[in-house]
mmCIF file of C-alpha atoms in Angstrom:
data_model
loop_
_atom_site.group_PDB
_atom_site.id
_atom_site.type_symbol
_atom_site.label_atom_id
_atom_site.label_comp_id
_atom_site.label_asym_id
_atom_site.label_seq_id
_atom_site.Cartn_x
_atom_site.Cartn_y
_atom_site.Cartn_z
ATOM 1 C CA UNK K 9 64.577 79.628 207.689
ATOM 2 C CA UNK K 10 60.856 79.016 208.151
ATOM 3 C CA UNK K 11 59.564 76.363 210.525
ATOM 4 C CA UNK K 12 58.646 73.118 208.767
ATOM 5 C CA UNK K 13 57.515 69.544 209.379
ATOM 6 C CA UNK K 14 59.016 66.528 207.627
ATOM 7 C CA UNK K 15 57.259 63.156 207.929
ATOM 8 C CA UNK K 16 58.034 59.879 206.197
ATOM 9 C CA UNK K 17 57.615 56.130 206.624
ATOM 10 C CA UNK K 18 59.117 54.722 209.802
ATOM 11 C CA UNK K 19 61.367 52.225 208.030
ATOM 12 C CA UNK K 20 62.607 52.120 204.422
ATOM 13 C CA UNK K 21 64.402 48.931 203.373
ATOM 14 C CA UNK K 22 66.147 48.696 200.000
ATOM 15 C CA UNK K 23 67.722 45.654 198.407
ATOM 16 C CA UNK K 24 67.683 43.357 195.391
ATOM 17 C CA UNK K 25 65.716 40.228 196.314
ATOM 18 C CA UNK K 26 64.271 41.749 199.482
ATOM 19 C CA UNK K 27 60.827 40.287 198.739
ATOM 20 C CA UNK K 28 62.128 37.043 200.242
ATOM 21 C CA UNK K 29 62.167 38.700 203.677
ATOM 22 C CA UNK K 30 58.487 39.604 203.899
ATOM 23 C CA UNK K 31 57.510 36.487 205.821
ATOM 24 C CA UNK K 32 59.827 37.260 208.707
ATOM 25 C CA UNK K 33 58.959 40.966 208.590
ATOM 26 C CA UNK K 34 55.227 40.267 208.602
ATOM 27 C CA UNK K 35 55.504 37.827 211.504
ATOM 28 C CA UNK K 36 57.552 40.228 213.628
ATOM 29 C CA UNK K 37 56.101 43.626 212.685
ATOM 30 C CA UNK K 38 52.824 43.454 210.713
ATOM 31 C CA UNK K 39 50.584 40.667 211.984
ATOM 32 C CA UNK K 40 49.655 36.995 211.939
ATOM 33 C CA UNK K 41 46.478 37.520 209.901
ATOM 34 C CA UNK K 42 47.077 39.925 207.073
ATOM 35 C CA UNK K 43 45.279 41.172 203.994
ATOM 36 C CA UNK K 44 47.514 41.269 200.912
ATOM 37 C CA UNK K 45 46.265 43.965 198.524
ATOM 38 C CA UNK K 46 47.067 43.963 194.807
ATOM 39 C CA UNK K 47 45.496 44.116 191.334
ATOM 40 C CA UNK K 48 44.708 41.646 188.519
ATOM 41 C CA UNK K 49 47.726 42.714 186.462
ATOM 42 C CA UNK K 50 50.071 41.874 189.320
ATOM 43 C CA UNK K 51 48.451 38.470 189.685
ATOM 44 C CA UNK K 52 49.701 37.616 186.186
ATOM 45 C CA UNK K 53 53.349 38.442 186.953
ATOM 46 C CA UNK K 54 54.141 35.636 189.395
ATOM 47 C CA UNK K 55 55.210 38.137 192.067
ATOM 48 C CA UNK K 56 52.076 37.660 194.169
ATOM 49 C CA UNK K 57 52.372 33.887 193.977
ATOM 50 C CA UNK K 58 55.937 34.190 195.280
ATOM 51 C CA UNK K 59 54.836 36.514 198.059
ATOM 52 C CA UNK K 60 52.034 34.152 199.119
ATOM 53 C CA UNK K 61 54.465 31.233 199.234
ATOM 54 C CA UNK K 62 56.932 33.184 201.361
ATOM 55 C CA UNK K 63 54.204 34.290 203.768
ATOM 56 C CA UNK K 64 52.825 30.750 204.003
ATOM 57 C CA UNK K 65 56.250 29.395 204.963
ATOM 58 C CA UNK K 66 56.203 31.829 207.901
ATOM 59 C CA UNK K 67 52.736 30.565 208.905
ATOM 60 C CA UNK K 68 51.056 33.873 208.062
ATOM 61 C CA UNK K 69 47.311 33.630 207.417
ATOM 62 C CA UNK K 70 46.651 35.654 204.246
ATOM 63 C CA UNK K 71 43.403 37.073 202.880
ATOM 64 C CA UNK K 72 44.157 38.036 199.261
ATOM 65 C CA UNK K 73 42.380 41.049 197.802
ATOM 66 C CA UNK K 74 43.279 41.335 194.103
ATOM 67 C CA UNK K 75 40.426 43.454 192.743
ATOM 68 C CA UNK K 76 42.111 46.860 192.882
ATOM 69 C CA UNK K 77 41.390 48.918 189.756
ATOM 70 C CA UNK K 78 43.397 51.813 188.374
ATOM 71 C CA UNK K 79 42.223 55.103 189.881
ATOM 72 C CA UNK K 80 40.411 53.065 192.545
ATOM 73 C CA UNK K 81 36.767 53.980 193.144
ATOM 74 C CA UNK K 82 35.218 54.188 196.598
ATOM 75 C CA UNK K 83 33.343 50.925 196.036
ATOM 76 C CA UNK K 84 36.591 48.942 195.734
ATOM 77 C CA UNK K 85 37.934 50.357 198.980
ATOM 78 C CA UNK K 86 34.730 49.748 200.916
ATOM 79 C CA UNK K 87 34.493 46.190 199.567
ATOM 80 C CA UNK K 88 38.063 45.432 200.613
ATOM 81 C CA UNK K 89 37.487 46.925 204.069
ATOM 82 C CA UNK K 90 34.434 44.735 204.657
ATOM 83 C CA UNK K 91 36.343 41.606 203.649
ATOM 84 C CA UNK K 92 39.217 42.565 205.942
ATOM 85 C CA UNK K 93 36.802 43.060 208.839
ATOM 86 C CA UNK K 94 35.139 39.693 208.171
ATOM 87 C CA UNK K 95 38.526 37.966 208.323
ATOM 88 C CA UNK K 96 39.530 39.956 211.404
ATOM 89 C CA UNK K 97 42.912 40.843 209.878
ATOM 90 C CA UNK K 98 45.491 42.489 212.106
ATOM 91 C CA UNK K 99 47.788 43.914 209.410
ATOM 92 C CA UNK K 100 47.905 44.946 205.747
ATOM 93 C CA UNK K 101 50.482 44.428 202.979
ATOM 94 C CA UNK K 102 50.181 46.257 199.668
ATOM 95 C CA UNK K 103 52.113 45.071 196.601
ATOM 96 C CA UNK K 104 51.870 46.814 193.230
ATOM 97 C CA UNK K 105 51.577 50.261 191.715
ATOM 98 C CA UNK K 106 50.211 53.386 193.301
ATOM 99 C CA UNK K 107 46.568 52.293 193.190
ATOM 100 C CA UNK K 108 47.195 49.098 195.160
ATOM 101 C CA UNK K 109 49.323 50.918 197.705
ATOM 102 C CA UNK K 110 46.736 53.674 198.109
ATOM 103 C CA UNK K 111 43.970 51.121 198.707
ATOM 104 C CA UNK K 112 46.122 49.253 201.230
ATOM 105 C CA UNK K 113 46.600 52.482 203.204
ATOM 106 C CA UNK K 114 42.856 53.057 203.442
ATOM 107 C CA UNK K 115 42.096 49.470 204.419
ATOM 108 C CA UNK K 116 44.573 49.802 207.273
ATOM 109 C CA UNK K 117 42.919 53.076 208.288
ATOM 110 C CA UNK K 118 39.270 52.006 208.068
ATOM 111 C CA UNK K 119 39.253 48.462 209.478
ATOM 112 C CA UNK K 120 39.590 49.591 213.123
ATOM 113 C CA UNK K 121 36.277 51.541 212.689
ATOM 114 C CA UNK K 122 37.643 54.806 214.100
ATOM 115 C CA UNK K 123 37.298 56.583 210.728
ATOM 116 C CA UNK K 124 34.896 56.563 207.814
ATOM 117 C CA UNK K 125 36.083 57.185 204.283
ATOM 118 C CA UNK K 126 33.815 60.191 203.914
ATOM 119 C CA UNK K 127 35.166 61.814 207.078
ATOM 120 C CA UNK K 128 38.782 61.026 206.207
ATOM 121 C CA UNK K 129 38.797 62.992 202.921
ATOM 122 C CA UNK K 130 40.868 66.168 203.045
ATOM 123 C CA UNK K 131 43.965 67.198 204.925
ATOM 124 C CA UNK K 132 44.609 65.823 208.421
ATOM 125 C CA UNK K 133 41.042 64.551 208.866
ATOM 126 C CA UNK K 134 42.012 60.880 209.319
ATOM 127 C CA UNK K 135 42.283 60.155 213.020
ATOM 128 C CA UNK K 136 43.483 56.585 213.336
ATOM 129 C CA UNK K 137 44.893 54.528 214.835
ATOM 130 C CA UNK K 138 45.258 52.131 211.929
ATOM 131 C CA UNK K 139 46.442 48.571 211.409
ATOM 132 C CA UNK K 140 50.184 47.866 210.862
ATOM 133 C CA UNK K 141 51.053 48.516 207.220
ATOM 134 C CA UNK K 142 53.786 47.286 204.857
ATOM 135 C CA UNK K 143 53.988 48.615 201.274
ATOM 136 C CA UNK K 144 56.026 47.164 198.396
ATOM 137 C CA UNK K 145 56.060 49.189 195.137
ATOM 138 C CA UNK K 146 56.449 47.408 191.811
ATOM 139 C CA UNK K 147 56.656 50.599 189.741
ATOM 140 C CA UNK K 148 59.174 53.424 190.047
ATOM 141 C CA UNK K 149 56.688 56.242 189.934
ATOM 142 C CA UNK K 150 54.198 57.132 192.632
ATOM 143 C CA UNK K 151 56.368 57.025 195.745
ATOM 144 C CA UNK K 152 53.180 56.010 197.576
ATOM 145 C CA UNK K 153 55.220 53.806 199.908
ATOM 146 C CA UNK K 154 56.495 56.948 201.671
ATOM 147 C CA UNK K 155 53.619 59.409 201.244
ATOM 148 C CA UNK K 156 50.708 60.233 203.581
ATOM 149 C CA UNK K 157 48.331 60.440 200.615
ATOM 150 C CA UNK K 158 45.719 58.141 199.124
ATOM 151 C CA UNK K 159 43.738 59.201 196.034
ATOM 152 C CA UNK K 160 40.202 57.907 195.470
ATOM 153 C CA UNK K 161 37.865 58.268 192.493
ATOM 154 C CA UNK K 162 34.546 59.611 193.760
ATOM 155 C CA UNK K 163 31.374 59.584 191.716
ATOM 156 C CA UNK K 164 31.986 59.115 188.011
ATOM 157 C CA UNK K 165 35.168 61.032 187.309
ATOM 158 C CA UNK K 166 36.303 63.189 190.225
ATOM 159 C CA UNK K 167 39.122 62.436 192.611
ATOM 160 C CA UNK K 168 39.535 63.183 196.294
ATOM 161 C CA UNK K 169 42.459 62.626 198.604
ATOM 162 C CA UNK K 170 42.978 61.369 202.124
ATOM 163 C CA UNK K 171 46.048 63.255 203.319
ATOM 164 C CA UNK K 172 47.320 62.490 206.801
ATOM 165 C CA UNK K 173 50.542 61.263 208.440
ATOM 166 C CA UNK K 174 48.353 58.579 210.036
ATOM 167 C CA UNK K 175 48.462 56.595 206.761
ATOM 168 C CA UNK K 176 52.235 56.708 206.351
ATOM 169 C CA UNK K 177 53.224 53.020 206.292
ATOM 170 C CA UNK K 178 55.306 51.404 208.998
ATOM 171 C CA UNK K 179 57.632 49.743 206.481
ATOM 172 C CA UNK K 180 58.447 50.352 202.819
ATOM 173 C CA UNK K 181 60.320 47.595 200.989
ATOM 174 C CA UNK K 182 62.120 48.611 197.794
ATOM 175 C CA UNK K 183 63.174 45.600 195.738
ATOM 176 C CA UNK K 184 64.393 46.618 192.246
ATOM 177 C CA UNK K 185 63.890 43.050 190.963
ATOM 178 C CA UNK K 186 60.140 43.582 191.177
ATOM 179 C CA UNK K 187 60.300 46.354 188.562
ATOM 180 C CA UNK K 188 62.330 44.419 185.973
ATOM 181 C CA UNK K 189 59.239 43.089 184.199
ATOM 182 C CA UNK K 190 57.614 46.488 183.679
ATOM 183 C CA UNK K 191 56.762 47.138 180.007
ATOM 184 C CA UNK K 192 58.633 50.084 178.435
ATOM 185 C CA UNK K 193 55.582 52.345 178.229
ATOM 186 C CA UNK K 194 54.735 51.860 181.916
ATOM 187 C CA UNK K 195 58.385 52.341 182.879
ATOM 188 C CA UNK K 196 58.366 55.607 180.950
ATOM 189 C CA UNK K 197 55.074 56.960 182.273
ATOM 190 C CA UNK K 198 55.776 56.102 185.897
ATOM 191 C CA UNK K 199 59.317 57.454 185.594
ATOM 192 C CA UNK K 200 58.122 60.803 184.251
ATOM 193 C CA UNK K 201 55.525 60.823 187.053
ATOM 194 C CA UNK K 202 58.319 60.533 189.617
ATOM 195 C CA UNK K 203 60.254 63.339 187.902
ATOM 196 C CA UNK K 204 57.141 65.526 188.145
ATOM 197 C CA UNK K 205 56.996 64.796 191.880
ATOM 198 C CA UNK K 206 60.577 65.988 192.291
ATOM 199 C CA UNK K 207 60.118 69.091 190.133
ATOM 200 C CA UNK K 208 56.856 70.186 191.731
ATOM 201 C CA UNK K 209 58.113 69.510 195.262
ATOM 202 C CA UNK K 210 61.198 71.638 194.651
ATOM 203 C CA UNK K 211 59.203 74.543 193.174
ATOM 204 C CA UNK K 212 56.186 74.259 195.488
ATOM 205 C CA UNK K 213 54.745 77.443 196.954
ATOM 206 C CA UNK K 214 53.667 75.500 200.032
ATOM 207 C CA UNK K 215 54.721 77.168 203.296
ATOM 208 C CA UNK K 216 56.111 73.762 204.253
ATOM 209 C CA UNK K 217 58.587 73.702 201.328
ATOM 210 C CA UNK K 218 61.769 72.917 203.190
ATOM 211 C CA UNK K 219 65.495 72.174 202.782
ATOM 212 C CA UNK K 220 65.074 68.430 203.345
ATOM 213 C CA UNK K 221 62.483 68.110 200.584
ATOM 214 C CA UNK K 222 64.613 70.222 198.233
ATOM 215 C CA UNK K 223 67.689 68.059 198.776
ATOM 216 C CA UNK K 224 65.674 64.893 198.185
ATOM 217 C CA UNK K 225 64.036 66.383 195.095
ATOM 218 C CA UNK K 226 67.438 67.262 193.629
ATOM 219 C CA UNK K 227 68.835 63.766 194.206
ATOM 220 C CA UNK K 228 65.658 62.160 192.908
ATOM 221 C CA UNK K 229 65.696 64.209 189.715
ATOM 222 C CA UNK K 230 69.342 63.373 189.109
ATOM 223 C CA UNK K 231 68.776 59.621 189.547
ATOM 224 C CA UNK K 232 65.609 59.577 187.473
ATOM 225 C CA UNK K 233 66.684 61.777 184.578
ATOM 226 C CA UNK K 234 69.939 59.886 184.091
ATOM 227 C CA UNK K 235 68.374 56.406 184.298
ATOM 228 C CA UNK K 236 64.922 56.568 182.713
ATOM 229 C CA UNK K 237 65.950 55.989 179.085
ATOM 230 C CA UNK K 238 68.131 53.039 180.081
ATOM 231 C CA UNK K 239 65.311 51.550 182.177
ATOM 232 C CA UNK K 240 62.900 51.937 179.251
ATOM 233 C CA UNK K 241 65.263 50.531 176.630
ATOM 234 C CA UNK K 242 67.021 47.878 178.753
ATOM 235 C CA UNK K 243 64.319 46.708 181.124
ATOM 236 C CA UNK K 244 66.522 44.103 182.809
ATOM 237 C CA UNK K 245 69.271 46.613 183.694
ATOM 238 C CA UNK K 246 69.211 46.240 187.467
ATOM 239 C CA UNK K 247 71.328 49.344 188.104
ATOM 240 C CA UNK K 248 68.927 51.526 186.117
ATOM 241 C CA UNK K 249 65.968 49.886 187.833
ATOM 242 C CA UNK K 250 67.584 50.508 191.232
ATOM 243 C CA UNK K 251 68.201 54.153 190.437
ATOM 244 C CA UNK K 252 64.622 54.600 189.269
ATOM 245 C CA UNK K 253 63.123 52.950 192.344
ATOM 246 C CA UNK K 254 65.309 54.929 194.744
ATOM 247 C CA UNK K 255 64.659 58.148 192.822
ATOM 248 C CA UNK K 256 60.914 57.537 192.926
ATOM 249 C CA UNK K 257 61.041 56.991 196.687
ATOM 250 C CA UNK K 258 63.101 60.152 197.292
ATOM 251 C CA UNK K 259 60.707 62.165 195.125
ATOM 252 C CA UNK K 260 57.844 60.708 197.142
ATOM 253 C CA UNK K 261 59.447 61.815 200.393
ATOM 254 C CA UNK K 262 59.988 65.268 198.916
ATOM 255 C CA UNK K 263 56.434 65.906 197.710
ATOM 256 C CA UNK K 264 54.880 64.237 200.753
ATOM 257 C CA UNK K 265 56.151 67.244 202.687
ATOM 258 C CA UNK K 266 56.371 69.949 200.013
ATOM 259 C CA UNK K 267 53.187 69.234 198.034
ATOM 260 C CA UNK K 268 52.714 69.060 194.268
ATOM 261 C CA UNK K 269 50.811 71.660 192.302
ATOM 262 C CA UNK K 270 49.280 72.529 188.908
ATOM 263 C CA UNK K 271 50.767 69.673 186.857
ATOM 264 C CA UNK K 272 48.872 67.223 189.039
ATOM 265 C CA UNK K 273 45.793 69.439 189.196
ATOM 266 C CA UNK K 274 45.526 69.428 185.395
ATOM 267 C CA UNK K 275 46.436 65.745 185.122
ATOM 268 C CA UNK K 276 43.661 64.477 187.391
ATOM 269 C CA UNK K 277 40.742 65.414 185.090
ATOM 270 C CA UNK K 278 42.459 63.569 182.228
ATOM 271 C CA UNK K 279 42.444 60.407 184.306
ATOM 272 C CA UNK K 280 38.968 60.995 185.674
ATOM 273 C CA UNK K 281 37.240 61.631 182.326
ATOM 274 C CA UNK K 282 39.355 59.629 179.879
ATOM 275 C CA UNK K 283 41.037 57.004 182.081
ATOM 276 C CA UNK K 284 44.520 58.037 181.006
ATOM 277 C CA UNK K 285 47.077 56.535 183.414
ATOM 278 C CA UNK K 286 48.223 59.069 185.982
ATOM 279 C CA UNK K 287 51.885 59.110 184.952
ATOM 280 C CA UNK K 288 51.022 59.678 181.303
ATOM 281 C CA UNK K 289 48.529 62.415 182.274
ATOM 282 C CA UNK K 290 51.325 64.206 184.102
ATOM 283 C CA UNK K 291 53.690 63.786 181.159
ATOM 284 C CA UNK K 292 51.143 65.271 178.739
ATOM 285 C CA UNK K 293 50.751 68.551 180.641
ATOM 286 C CA UNK K 294 54.175 68.883 182.314
ATOM 287 C CA UNK K 295 56.063 71.067 179.801
ATOM 288 C CA UNK K 296 53.021 73.265 179.198
ATOM 289 C CA UNK K 297 52.447 73.980 182.894
ATOM 290 C CA UNK K 298 56.141 74.728 183.382
ATOM 291 C CA UNK K 299 56.172 77.119 180.423
ATOM 292 C CA UNK K 300 53.268 78.925 182.088
ATOM 293 C CA UNK K 301 55.061 79.032 185.437
ATOM 294 C CA UNK K 302 58.437 80.281 184.228
ATOM 295 C CA UNK K 303 56.935 83.505 182.918
ATOM 296 C CA UNK K 304 56.864 84.734 186.532
ATOM 297 C CA UNK K 305 58.658 82.062 188.595
ATOM 298 C CA UNK K 306 61.677 80.739 186.725
ATOM 299 C CA UNK K 307 64.240 80.443 189.529
ATOM 300 C CA UNK K 308 63.399 76.920 190.735
ATOM 301 C CA UNK K 309 63.510 75.544 187.196
ATOM 302 C CA UNK K 310 66.770 77.380 186.566
ATOM 303 C CA UNK K 311 68.193 75.575 189.615
ATOM 304 C CA UNK K 312 66.930 72.163 188.543
ATOM 305 C CA UNK K 313 67.843 72.324 184.852
ATOM 306 C CA UNK K 314 71.541 71.357 185.114
ATOM 307 C CA UNK K 315 70.744 68.656 187.686
ATOM 308 C CA UNK K 316 68.613 66.862 185.114
ATOM 309 C CA UNK K 317 70.549 67.955 182.010
ATOM 310 C CA UNK K 318 74.124 68.942 182.952
ATOM 311 C CA UNK K 319 74.898 70.681 179.639
ATOM 312 C CA UNK K 320 72.251 73.325 180.455
ATOM 313 C CA UNK K 321 74.716 74.835 182.951
ATOM 314 C CA UNK K 322 75.976 76.841 179.970
ATOM 315 C CA UNK K 323 72.712 78.804 179.883
ATOM 316 C CA UNK K 324 71.502 81.388 182.361
ATOM 317 C CA UNK K 325 68.233 82.590 183.870
ATOM 318 C CA UNK K 326 65.072 82.475 181.802
ATOM 319 C CA UNK K 327 66.836 80.903 178.830
ATOM 320 C CA UNK K 328 67.953 77.969 181.002
ATOM 321 C CA UNK K 329 64.458 77.515 182.458
ATOM 322 C CA UNK K 330 62.905 77.511 178.975
ATOM 323 C CA UNK K 331 65.481 74.991 177.773
ATOM 324 C CA UNK K 332 64.603 72.802 180.777
ATOM 325 C CA UNK K 333 60.975 72.679 179.612
ATOM 326 C CA UNK K 334 62.008 71.733 176.084
ATOM 327 C CA UNK K 335 64.382 68.999 177.241
ATOM 328 C CA UNK K 336 61.723 67.468 179.484
ATOM 329 C CA UNK K 337 59.387 67.285 176.496
ATOM 330 C CA UNK K 338 62.147 65.738 174.382
ATOM 331 C CA UNK K 339 62.898 63.168 177.105
ATOM 332 C CA UNK K 340 59.238 62.185 177.312
ATOM 333 C CA UNK K 341 59.135 61.721 173.533
ATOM 334 C CA UNK K 342 62.382 59.717 173.532
ATOM 335 C CA UNK K 343 60.796 57.410 176.105
ATOM 336 C CA UNK K 344 58.002 56.684 173.624
ATOM 337 C CA UNK K 345 55.175 58.534 175.376
ATOM 338 C CA UNK K 346 52.387 60.327 173.548
ATOM 339 C CA UNK K 347 52.907 64.075 173.412
ATOM 340 C CA UNK K 348 49.485 65.609 172.781
ATOM 341 C CA UNK K 349 45.915 65.292 174.010
ATOM 342 C CA UNK K 350 44.921 64.780 170.366
ATOM 343 C CA UNK K 351 46.987 61.577 170.279
ATOM 344 C CA UNK K 352 44.911 60.348 173.231
ATOM 345 C CA UNK K 353 41.681 60.864 171.237
ATOM 346 C CA UNK K 354 40.446 63.551 173.599
ATOM 347 C CA UNK K 355 37.794 65.708 171.876
ATOM 348 C CA UNK K 356 38.823 69.343 171.640
ATOM 349 C CA UNK K 357 35.405 70.472 172.815
ATOM 350 C CA UNK K 358 36.066 68.733 176.147
ATOM 351 C CA UNK K 359 38.889 71.129 177.061
ATOM 352 C CA UNK K 360 36.634 73.709 178.801
ATOM 353 C CA UNK K 361 35.187 70.962 181.011
ATOM 354 C CA UNK K 362 38.716 69.756 181.845
ATOM 355 C CA UNK K 363 39.726 73.297 182.793
ATOM 356 C CA UNK K 364 36.666 73.726 185.002
ATOM 357 C CA UNK K 365 37.354 70.431 186.761
ATOM 358 C CA UNK K 366 41.030 71.272 187.259
ATOM 359 C CA UNK K 367 39.937 74.335 189.246
ATOM 360 C CA UNK K 368 38.349 72.008 191.814
ATOM 361 C CA UNK K 369 41.821 70.768 192.768
ATOM 362 C CA UNK K 370 42.335 73.623 195.215
ATOM 363 C CA UNK K 371 44.473 71.424 197.487
ATOM 364 C CA UNK K 372 47.037 71.303 194.673
ATOM 365 C CA UNK K 373 46.610 74.655 192.914
ATOM 366 C CA UNK K 374 47.434 76.570 196.071
ATOM 367 C CA UNK K 375 50.981 75.157 195.839
ATOM 368 C CA UNK K 376 51.665 76.348 192.297
ATOM 369 C CA UNK K 377 54.415 78.978 192.108
ATOM 370 C CA UNK K 378 52.213 81.079 189.790
ATOM 371 C CA UNK K 379 48.535 81.657 190.431
ATOM 372 C CA UNK K 380 46.400 79.878 187.853
ATOM 373 C CA UNK K 381 42.764 80.499 186.935
ATOM 374 C CA UNK K 382 40.310 78.652 184.712
ATOM 375 C CA UNK K 383 41.233 80.662 181.614
ATOM 376 C CA UNK K 384 44.901 79.853 182.221
ATOM 377 C CA UNK K 385 44.081 76.170 182.597
ATOM 378 C CA UNK K 386 42.177 76.205 179.319
ATOM 379 C CA UNK K 387 45.160 77.802 177.571
ATOM 380 C CA UNK K 388 47.452 75.131 178.963
ATOM 381 C CA UNK K 389 45.164 72.322 177.804
ATOM 382 C CA UNK K 390 44.880 73.996 174.403
ATOM 383 C CA UNK K 391 48.658 74.247 174.086
ATOM 384 C CA UNK K 392 48.958 70.554 174.928
ATOM 385 C CA UNK K 393 46.346 69.604 172.328
#
């Protein structure tokens, strides 16, 4: 067995209704003056109002930052950091989807003035220390509450990552009630996103792919694949919501240590150029990347196939891996997600630019089980068109 490192959040707390505990947790473990980070969509749900009331009852001084945008640009992060410095906050709470949680991580990192955003980009460049950090996901998708990764949109349409165990949060709170109000399409896209995390973590060519990540990826994929349709079709089913949230977290722990690969690399340009939500971007390219991979590296997908779709145990080898790809595509369609780039109104003449931009994601491509070049990427985009 190769040497490996496995890092995750210090404390993970799961429970229906656990939002009610954040006042006590903040007072004892996060800080007396905190910045609560979220987005405009969350403000309309009532969840943030509840959180503010709970924090107020514990005499926590809260600076609310609710201007997080999807695929957050540098300007949003720097604006939030300046406001946090002005208020002299001593802790950060993030509530929402992956974008809000990613911004919260970087606020906690940058307020103490030991790092700059520019210097923190890349792997293990963030130095810290950071402010105490509590993250509360409201989607079952990104797993950001247990990952050492924050993705930022730089310039017009490119993305860069801050990747460092320094930004792993102190506490992750998983409250399935907070995901009950998710619309079906968002439930579907974020759920497929989490499945991609599990699949890519399990198959990753990273030298840090390890038995702990594999076990978590297997359990995550089982929970997610067996619950996603129910969560999409019966949004108030608390058992399905619980399974999705736990599966998303386990997948996050898996890929935080055994990194994702070409599915994400090809998804990022779709978000950068056409503002397609990250989960949907992953869903659009997933089966096509896997079909490319199984031509030379089928074994991981052969292992995973019956975990997600038990009846595929009847098949063997390459046939099982190919069936896995088809069933993933069918599941995405059954969840109501778009299946082609054409459906997203992406011009066909933009595919070469997408392929060229995907090649810039070297941090991700190096983990793909099959080497991929620009011509391969263009073929994959074309097949998904």
